[in-house]
Coordinates of C-alpha atoms in Angstrom, one line a residue:
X1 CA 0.0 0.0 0.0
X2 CA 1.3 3.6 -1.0
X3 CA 2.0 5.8 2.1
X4 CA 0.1 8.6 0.0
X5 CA -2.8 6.3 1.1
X6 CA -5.1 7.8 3.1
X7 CA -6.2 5.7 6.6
X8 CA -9.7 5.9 8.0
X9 CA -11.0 5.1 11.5
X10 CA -12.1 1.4 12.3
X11 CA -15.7 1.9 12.2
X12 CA -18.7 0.4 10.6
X13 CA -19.7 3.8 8.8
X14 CA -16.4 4.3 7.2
X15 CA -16.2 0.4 6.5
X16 CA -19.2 0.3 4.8
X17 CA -18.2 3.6 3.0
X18 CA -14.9 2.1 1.3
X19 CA -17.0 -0.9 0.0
X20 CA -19.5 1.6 -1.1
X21 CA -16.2 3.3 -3.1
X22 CA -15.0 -0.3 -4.4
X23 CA -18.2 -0.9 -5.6
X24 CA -18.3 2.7 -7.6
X25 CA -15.1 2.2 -9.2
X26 CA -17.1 -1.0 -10.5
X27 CA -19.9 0.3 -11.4
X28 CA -18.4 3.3 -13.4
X29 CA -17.9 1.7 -16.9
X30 CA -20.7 -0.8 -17.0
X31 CA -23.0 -0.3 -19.5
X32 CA -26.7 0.5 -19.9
X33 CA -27.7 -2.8 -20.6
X34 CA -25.9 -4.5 -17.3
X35 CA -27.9 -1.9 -15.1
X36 CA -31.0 -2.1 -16.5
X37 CA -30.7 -6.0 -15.8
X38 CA -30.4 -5.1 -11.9
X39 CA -33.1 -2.3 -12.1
X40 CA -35.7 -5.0 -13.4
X41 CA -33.8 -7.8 -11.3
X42 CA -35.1 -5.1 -8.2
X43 CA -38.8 -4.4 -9.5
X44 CA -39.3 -8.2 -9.6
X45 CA -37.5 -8.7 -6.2
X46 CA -40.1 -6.1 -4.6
X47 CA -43.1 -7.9 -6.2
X48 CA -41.9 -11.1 -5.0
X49 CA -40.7 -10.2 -2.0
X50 CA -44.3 -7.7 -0.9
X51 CA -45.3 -10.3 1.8
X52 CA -41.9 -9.5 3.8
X53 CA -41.6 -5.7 3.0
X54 CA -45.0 -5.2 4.4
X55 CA -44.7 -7.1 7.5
X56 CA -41.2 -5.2 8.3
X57 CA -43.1 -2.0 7.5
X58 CA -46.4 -3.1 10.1
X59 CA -43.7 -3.4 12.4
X60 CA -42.4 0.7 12.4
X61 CA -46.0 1.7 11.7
X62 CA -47.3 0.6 15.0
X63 CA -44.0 1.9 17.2
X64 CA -44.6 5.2 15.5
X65 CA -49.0 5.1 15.9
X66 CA -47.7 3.8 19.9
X67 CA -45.5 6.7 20.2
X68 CA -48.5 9.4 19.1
X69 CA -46.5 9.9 16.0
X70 CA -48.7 12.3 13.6
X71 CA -51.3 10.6 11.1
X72 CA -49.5 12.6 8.5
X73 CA -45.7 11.3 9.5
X74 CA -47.4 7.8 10.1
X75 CA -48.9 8.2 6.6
X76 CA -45.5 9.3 4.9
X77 CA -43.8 5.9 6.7
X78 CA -46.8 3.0 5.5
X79 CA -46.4 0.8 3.1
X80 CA -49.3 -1.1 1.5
X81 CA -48.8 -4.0 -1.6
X82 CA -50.1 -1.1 -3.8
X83 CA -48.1 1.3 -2.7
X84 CA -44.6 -1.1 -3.0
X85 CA -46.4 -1.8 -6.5
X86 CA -46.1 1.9 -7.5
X87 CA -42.2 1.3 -6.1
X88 CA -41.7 -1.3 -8.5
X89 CA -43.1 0.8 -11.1
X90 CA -40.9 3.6 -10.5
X91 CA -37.9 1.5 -10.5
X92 CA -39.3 0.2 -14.0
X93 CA -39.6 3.2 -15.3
X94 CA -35.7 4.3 -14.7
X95 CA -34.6 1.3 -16.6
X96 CA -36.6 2.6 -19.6
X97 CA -34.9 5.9 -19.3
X98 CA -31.7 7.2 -21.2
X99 CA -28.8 6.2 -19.5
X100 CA -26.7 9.5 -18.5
X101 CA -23.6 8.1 -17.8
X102 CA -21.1 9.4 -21.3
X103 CA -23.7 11.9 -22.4
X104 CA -21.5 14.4 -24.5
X105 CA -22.6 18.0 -23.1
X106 CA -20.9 19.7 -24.9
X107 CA -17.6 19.2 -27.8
X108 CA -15.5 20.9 -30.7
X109 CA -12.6 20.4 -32.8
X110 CA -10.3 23.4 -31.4
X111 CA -8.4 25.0 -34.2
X112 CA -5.1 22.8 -33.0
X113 CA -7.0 19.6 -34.3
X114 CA -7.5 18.6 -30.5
X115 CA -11.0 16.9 -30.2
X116 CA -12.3 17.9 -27.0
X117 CA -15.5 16.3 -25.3
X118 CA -17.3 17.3 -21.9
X119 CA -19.0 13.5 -20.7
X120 CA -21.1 12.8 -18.3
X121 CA -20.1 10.5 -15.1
X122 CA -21.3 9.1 -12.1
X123 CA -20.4 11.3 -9.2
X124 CA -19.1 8.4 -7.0
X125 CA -20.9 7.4 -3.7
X126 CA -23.9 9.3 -2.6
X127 CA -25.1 9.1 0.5
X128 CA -28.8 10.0 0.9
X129 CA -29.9 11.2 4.9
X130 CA -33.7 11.1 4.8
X131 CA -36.8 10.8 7.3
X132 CA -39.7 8.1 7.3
X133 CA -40.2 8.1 3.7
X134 CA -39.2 4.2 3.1
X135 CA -39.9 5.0 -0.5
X136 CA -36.9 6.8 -0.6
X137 CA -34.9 4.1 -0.2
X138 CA -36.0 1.8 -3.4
X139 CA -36.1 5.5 -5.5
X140 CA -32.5 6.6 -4.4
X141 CA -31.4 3.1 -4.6
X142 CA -32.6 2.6 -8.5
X143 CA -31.8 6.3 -9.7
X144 CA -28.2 5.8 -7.9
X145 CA -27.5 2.6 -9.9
X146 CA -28.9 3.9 -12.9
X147 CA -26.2 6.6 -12.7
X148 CA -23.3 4.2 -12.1
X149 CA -23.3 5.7 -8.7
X150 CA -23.0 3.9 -5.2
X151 CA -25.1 4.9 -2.8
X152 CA -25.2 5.0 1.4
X153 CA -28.7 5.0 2.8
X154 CA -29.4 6.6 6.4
X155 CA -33.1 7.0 6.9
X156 CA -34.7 7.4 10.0
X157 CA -34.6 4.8 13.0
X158 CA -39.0 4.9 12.8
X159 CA -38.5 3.1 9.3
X160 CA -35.7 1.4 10.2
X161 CA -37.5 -2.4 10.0
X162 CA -39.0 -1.1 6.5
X163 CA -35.8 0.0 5.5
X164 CA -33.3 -3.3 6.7
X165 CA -36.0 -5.4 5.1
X166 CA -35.6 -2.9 1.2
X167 CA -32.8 -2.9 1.1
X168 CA -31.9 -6.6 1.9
X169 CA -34.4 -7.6 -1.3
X170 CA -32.4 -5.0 -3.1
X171 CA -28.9 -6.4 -2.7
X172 CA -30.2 -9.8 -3.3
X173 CA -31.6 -8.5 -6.5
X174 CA -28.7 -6.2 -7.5
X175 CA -25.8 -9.5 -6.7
X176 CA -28.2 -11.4 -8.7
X177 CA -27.8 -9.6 -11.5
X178 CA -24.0 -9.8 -10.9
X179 CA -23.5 -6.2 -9.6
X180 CA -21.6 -5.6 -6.7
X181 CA -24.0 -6.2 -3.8
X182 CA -22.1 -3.1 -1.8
X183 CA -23.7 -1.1 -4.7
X184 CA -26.3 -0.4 -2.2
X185 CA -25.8 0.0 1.1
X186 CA -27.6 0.8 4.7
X187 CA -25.4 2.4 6.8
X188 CA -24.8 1.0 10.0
X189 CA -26.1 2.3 13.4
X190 CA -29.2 3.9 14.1
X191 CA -27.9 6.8 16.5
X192 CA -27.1 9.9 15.4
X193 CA -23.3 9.6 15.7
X194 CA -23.9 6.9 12.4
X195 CA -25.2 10.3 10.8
X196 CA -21.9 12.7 12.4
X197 CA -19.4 9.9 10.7
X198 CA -20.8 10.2 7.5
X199 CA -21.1 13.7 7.2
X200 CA -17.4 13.7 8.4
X201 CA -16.3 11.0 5.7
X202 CA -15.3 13.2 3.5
X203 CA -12.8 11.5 0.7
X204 CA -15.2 8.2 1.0
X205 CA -18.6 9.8 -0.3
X206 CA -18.2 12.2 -2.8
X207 CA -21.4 14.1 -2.1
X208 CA -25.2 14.1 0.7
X209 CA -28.0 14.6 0.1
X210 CA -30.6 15.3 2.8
X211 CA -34.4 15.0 2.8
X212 CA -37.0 15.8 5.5
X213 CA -37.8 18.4 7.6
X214 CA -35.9 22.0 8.3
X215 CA -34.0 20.7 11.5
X216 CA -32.5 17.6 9.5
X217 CA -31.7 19.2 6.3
X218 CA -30.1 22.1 8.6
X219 CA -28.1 19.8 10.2
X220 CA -26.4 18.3 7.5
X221 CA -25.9 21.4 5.5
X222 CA -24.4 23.2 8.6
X223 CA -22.3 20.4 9.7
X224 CA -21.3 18.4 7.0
X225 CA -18.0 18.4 5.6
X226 CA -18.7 16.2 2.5
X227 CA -20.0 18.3 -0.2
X228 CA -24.1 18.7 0.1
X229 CA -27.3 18.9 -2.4
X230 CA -29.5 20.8 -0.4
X231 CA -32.9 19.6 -1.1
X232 CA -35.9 21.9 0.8
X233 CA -38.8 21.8 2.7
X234 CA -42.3 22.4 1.2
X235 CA -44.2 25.7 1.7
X236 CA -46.2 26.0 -1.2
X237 CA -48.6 28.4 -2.1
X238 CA -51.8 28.6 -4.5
X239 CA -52.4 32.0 -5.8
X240 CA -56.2 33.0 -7.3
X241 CA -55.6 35.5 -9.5
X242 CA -59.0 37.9 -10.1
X243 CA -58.9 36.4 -14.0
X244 CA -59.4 32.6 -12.5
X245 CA -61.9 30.6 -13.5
X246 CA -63.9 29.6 -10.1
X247 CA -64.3 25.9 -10.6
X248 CA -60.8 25.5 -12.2
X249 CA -59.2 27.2 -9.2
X250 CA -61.3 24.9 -6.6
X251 CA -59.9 21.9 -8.2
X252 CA -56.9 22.6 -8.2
X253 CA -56.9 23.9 -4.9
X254 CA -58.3 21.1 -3.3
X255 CA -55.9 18.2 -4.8
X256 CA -52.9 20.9 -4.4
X257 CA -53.4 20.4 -0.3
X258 CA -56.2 17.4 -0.5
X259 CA -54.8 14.5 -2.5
X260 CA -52.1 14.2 -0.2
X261 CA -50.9 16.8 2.4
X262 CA -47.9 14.7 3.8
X263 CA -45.8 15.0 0.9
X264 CA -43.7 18.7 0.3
X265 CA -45.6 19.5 -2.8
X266 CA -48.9 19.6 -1.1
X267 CA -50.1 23.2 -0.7
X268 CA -49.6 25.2 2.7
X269 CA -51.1 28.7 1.7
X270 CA -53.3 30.3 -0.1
X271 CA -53.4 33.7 -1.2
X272 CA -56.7 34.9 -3.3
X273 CA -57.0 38.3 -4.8
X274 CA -59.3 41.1 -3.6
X275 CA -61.5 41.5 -6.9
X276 CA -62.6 37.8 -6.8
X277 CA -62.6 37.0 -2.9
X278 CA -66.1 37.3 -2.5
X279 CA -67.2 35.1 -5.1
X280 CA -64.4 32.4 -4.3
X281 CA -63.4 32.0 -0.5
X282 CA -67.3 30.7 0.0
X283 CA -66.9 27.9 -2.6
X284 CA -63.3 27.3 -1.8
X285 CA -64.0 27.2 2.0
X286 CA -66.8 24.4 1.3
X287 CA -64.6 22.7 -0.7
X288 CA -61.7 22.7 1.7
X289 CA -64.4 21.8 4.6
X290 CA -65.5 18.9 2.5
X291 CA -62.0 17.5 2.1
X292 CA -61.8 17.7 6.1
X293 CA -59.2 20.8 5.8
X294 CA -58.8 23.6 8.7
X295 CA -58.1 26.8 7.4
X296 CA -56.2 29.5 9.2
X297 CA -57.5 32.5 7.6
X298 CA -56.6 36.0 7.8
X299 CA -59.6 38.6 8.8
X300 CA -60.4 38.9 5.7
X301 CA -61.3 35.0 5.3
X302 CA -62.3 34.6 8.8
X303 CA -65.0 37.2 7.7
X304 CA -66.0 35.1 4.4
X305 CA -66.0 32.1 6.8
X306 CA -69.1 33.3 9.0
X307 CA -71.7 31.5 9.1
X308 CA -70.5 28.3 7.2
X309 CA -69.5 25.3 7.6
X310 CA -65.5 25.2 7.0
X311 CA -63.6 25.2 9.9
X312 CA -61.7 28.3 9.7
X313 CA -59.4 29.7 12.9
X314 CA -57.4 32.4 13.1
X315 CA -53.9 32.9 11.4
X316 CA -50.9 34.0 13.2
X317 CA -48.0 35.0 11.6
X318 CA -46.2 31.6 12.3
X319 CA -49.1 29.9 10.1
X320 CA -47.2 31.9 7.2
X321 CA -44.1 29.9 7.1
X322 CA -45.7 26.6 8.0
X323 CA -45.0 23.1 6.5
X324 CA -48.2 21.6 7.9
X325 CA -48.0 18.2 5.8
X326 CA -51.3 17.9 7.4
X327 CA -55.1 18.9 6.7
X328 CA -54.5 22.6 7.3
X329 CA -53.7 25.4 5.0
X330 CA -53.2 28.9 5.7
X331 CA -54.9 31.4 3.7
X332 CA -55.1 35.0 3.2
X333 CA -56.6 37.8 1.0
X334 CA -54.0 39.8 -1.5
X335 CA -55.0 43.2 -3.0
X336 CA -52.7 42.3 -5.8
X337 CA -50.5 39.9 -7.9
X338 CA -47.4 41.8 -6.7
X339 CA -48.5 41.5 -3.1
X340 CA -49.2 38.0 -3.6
X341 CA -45.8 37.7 -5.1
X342 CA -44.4 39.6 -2.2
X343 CA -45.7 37.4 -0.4
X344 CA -44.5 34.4 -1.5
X345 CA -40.9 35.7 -1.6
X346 CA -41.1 36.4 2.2
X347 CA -42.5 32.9 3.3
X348 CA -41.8 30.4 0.6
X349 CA -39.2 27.7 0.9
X350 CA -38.4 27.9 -2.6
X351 CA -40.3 24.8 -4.1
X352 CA -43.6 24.9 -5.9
X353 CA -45.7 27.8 -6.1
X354 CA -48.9 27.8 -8.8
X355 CA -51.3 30.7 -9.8
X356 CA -54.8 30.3 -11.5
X357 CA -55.7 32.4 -14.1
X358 CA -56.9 33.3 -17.0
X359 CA -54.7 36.4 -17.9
X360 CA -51.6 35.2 -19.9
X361 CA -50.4 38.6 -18.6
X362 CA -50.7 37.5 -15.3
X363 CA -49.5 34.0 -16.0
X364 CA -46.4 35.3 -17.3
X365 CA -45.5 38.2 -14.6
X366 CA -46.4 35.9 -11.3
X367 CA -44.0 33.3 -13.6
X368 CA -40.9 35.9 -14.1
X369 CA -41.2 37.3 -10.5
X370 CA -41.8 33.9 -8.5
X371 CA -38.2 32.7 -7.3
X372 CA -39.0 29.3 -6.6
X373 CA -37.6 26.1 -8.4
X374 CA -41.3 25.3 -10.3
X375 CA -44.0 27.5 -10.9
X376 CA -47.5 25.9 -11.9
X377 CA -50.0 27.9 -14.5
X378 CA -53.2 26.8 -14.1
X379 CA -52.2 23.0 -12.5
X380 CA -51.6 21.5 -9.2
X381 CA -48.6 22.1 -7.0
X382 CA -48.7 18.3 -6.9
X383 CA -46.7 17.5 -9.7
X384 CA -43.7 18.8 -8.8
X385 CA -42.3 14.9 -9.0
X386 CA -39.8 13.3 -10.5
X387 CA -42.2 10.6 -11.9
X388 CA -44.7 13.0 -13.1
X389 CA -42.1 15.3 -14.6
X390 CA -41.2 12.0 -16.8
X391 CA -37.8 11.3 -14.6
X392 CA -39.0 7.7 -13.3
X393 CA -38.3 8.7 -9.9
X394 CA -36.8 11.4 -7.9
X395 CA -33.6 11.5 -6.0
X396 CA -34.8 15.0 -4.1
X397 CA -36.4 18.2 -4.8
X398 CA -33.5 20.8 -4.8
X399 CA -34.1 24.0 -3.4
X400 CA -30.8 25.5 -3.2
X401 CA -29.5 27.1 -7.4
X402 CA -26.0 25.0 -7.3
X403 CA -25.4 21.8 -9.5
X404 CA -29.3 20.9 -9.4
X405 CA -32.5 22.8 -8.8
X406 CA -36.1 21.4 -8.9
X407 CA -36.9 17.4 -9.4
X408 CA -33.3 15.5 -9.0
X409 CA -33.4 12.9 -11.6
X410 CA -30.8 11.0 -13.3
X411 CA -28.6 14.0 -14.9
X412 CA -28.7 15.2 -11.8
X413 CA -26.4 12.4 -10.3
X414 CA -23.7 13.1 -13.2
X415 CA -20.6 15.4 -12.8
X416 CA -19.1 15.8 -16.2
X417 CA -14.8 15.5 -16.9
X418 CA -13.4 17.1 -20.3
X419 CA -11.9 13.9 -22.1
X420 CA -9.1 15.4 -24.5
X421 CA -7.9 13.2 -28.1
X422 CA -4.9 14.4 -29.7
X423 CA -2.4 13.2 -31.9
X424 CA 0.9 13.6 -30.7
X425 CA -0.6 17.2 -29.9
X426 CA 2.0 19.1 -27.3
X427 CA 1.8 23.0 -26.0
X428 CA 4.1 24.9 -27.4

């Protein structure tokens, strides 16, 4: 061994993040078609395998329901057969996609006859720090692979029999198909000391990525000293605009915080303009009451609230910066677009913010003036998604305007290197 090596405490993390580095270096020239084998390999595995996925998961879902964990975070952590079915899908759906891996971004002839190419490739070993989301682990697992990346998972000790029992039909799928097993990885330990070593192993895992709440993805952006893709929380906010078509803007109102509040592009505020307030809060406050929603309304919608049925309570200004992932929504009445916009640029995280209009004028300004990584024109804040933006699955929204921004998908997991073909070529 050369004494340039560099040695590494004895410890399971770091052990398990130099097989994780082996298993890149392996994983770096293979072609599309040996990949796609283990992706498929994986989506049978899961289907196969559903009985014993489930059972693991039964097991975190009633510690968390016995520990008075939220509905919404117990929701976020269940996993039925249909839902391990949409998994399967997912992971499917990579294998259909364009591999990434010696994509030429960009190349010339220079005038010295030197052919020079910008390629895609994998960015190494990725380690992904995420919350009870035992999704995650399948999606970062397949999109990781896909990339000719490694990848170190470190979710959350609730999901941690969901997790042991993914990852385990995983490797057994991925060896099967005669890829390194350390391909994909659970990292030891379920205290947060697991989480300090591999944000300190910096010259094992080439880049983190966190996802969860504010306090996690703080944590590892604050402390980390491997390189970090800051992915964000999930205020998101539904503007009316006074052009909107009534109906059109209940609908997509009601699935933007409805159809599934847990997840971070569900809506968390809504902001309705002065000109059409008195025509829409009533219909949109029935609508919201209907789909079991509380709405913390400013006095403006408190006043539209008397006397029906929603269940509407008062805001305070914390409700404004609020991820709820729950069945509330705060909500407030805007005397403008601007003010909506200023708004929105005070409170937003930066994800997904959608207006409903029928003005392309007003479409376009709210558009050019929103700073957030998607903005939706007349459509739900709900599909802000890697599978529903056509990417298979999602490694992590990206909040933050460095190397990714928006739905993480496969490009996303690339770094490029400038390859350089000469003949004989030498600088004078």
């Amino acid at each position: 061994m050369s004494s340039d090596t560099p040695t590494f405490p004895e410890s399971p993390v770091l052990q398990a993040a130099a097989r994780a580095r082996e298993a890149a270096a392996a994983l770096a020239p293979l072609p599309r078609a040996a990949k796609d084998v283990a992706l498929l390999a994986i989506a049978d595995a899961l289907g196969a395998r559903t009985d014993e996925i489930v059972a693991a998961n039964a097991e975190d879902v009633a510690r968390a329901r016995a520990a008075g964990t939220a509905e919404g975070i117990v929701d976020r952590l269940t996993l039925t057969p249909e839902r391990v079915r949409a998994i399967a899908a997912d992971v499917r759906d990579v294998a259909g996609l364009p591999d990434p891996v010696g994509e030429v971004v960009r190349g010339s002839t220079l005038p010295n006859g030197i052919d020079l190419r910008q390629v895609r490739v994998p960015l190494g070993v990725v380690g992904i720090v995420y919350e009870a989301r035992p999704n995650v682990t399948v999606d970062a697992a397949a999109l990781c692979l896909k990339s000719g990346n490694a990848v170190l998972l470190r979710g959350s000790s609730s999901a941690y029999a969901s997790n042991t029992a993914l990852v385990r039909v995983v490797r057994d799928a991925v060896e099967g198909a005669g890829l390194p097993a350390d391909a994909v990885q659970l990292v030891p330990g379920e205290s947060r000391e697991s989480v300090r070593e591999l944000m300190r192993a910096r010259g094992l895992v080439d880049v983190l990525i966190p996802r969860g709440g504010a306090s996690l993805i703080r944590t590892v952006v604050e402390e980390s000293i491997v390189p970090v893709i800051e992915t964000g929380t999930g205020n998101c906010h539904v503007y009316v605009d006074a052009a909107a078509d009534l109906d059109t803007a209940v609908r997509i109102l009601v699935n933007s915080k409805a159809q599934r509040p847990s997840v971070c592009n569900a809506a968390e505020t809504l902001l309705v303009h002065r000109d059409i307030a008195d025509r829409f809060l009533p219909l949109a406050l029935d609508a919201l009451a209907e789909a079991g929603v509380t709405v913390h309304g400013d006095e403006r919608v408190l006043a539209a609230a008397a006397g029906g049925r929603a269940t509407v309570v008062p805001a305070t200004e914390e409700d404004w910066e609020t991820e709820y992932l729950s069945y509330d929504i705060a909500a407030a009445v805007v005397d403008s677009l601007d003010e909506a916009v200023r708004h929105i640029r005070r409170w937003s995280s930066g994800h997904t913010e959608a207006i409903v209009t029928g003005s392309q004028q007003a479409a376009r300004r709210f558009t050019q003036l929103v700073d957030s990584t998607t903005v939706a024109v007349n459509a739900s804040t709900r599909f802000t998604d890697g599978s529903q933006f056509g990417f298979g699955a999602e490694i992590g929204i990206s909040t933050q305007k460095l190397h990714a921004r928006g739905p993480m998908g496969l490009p996303e997991l690339t770094s490029t290197k400038y390859v350089v073909t000469g003949d004989g070529h030498i600088r004078g």
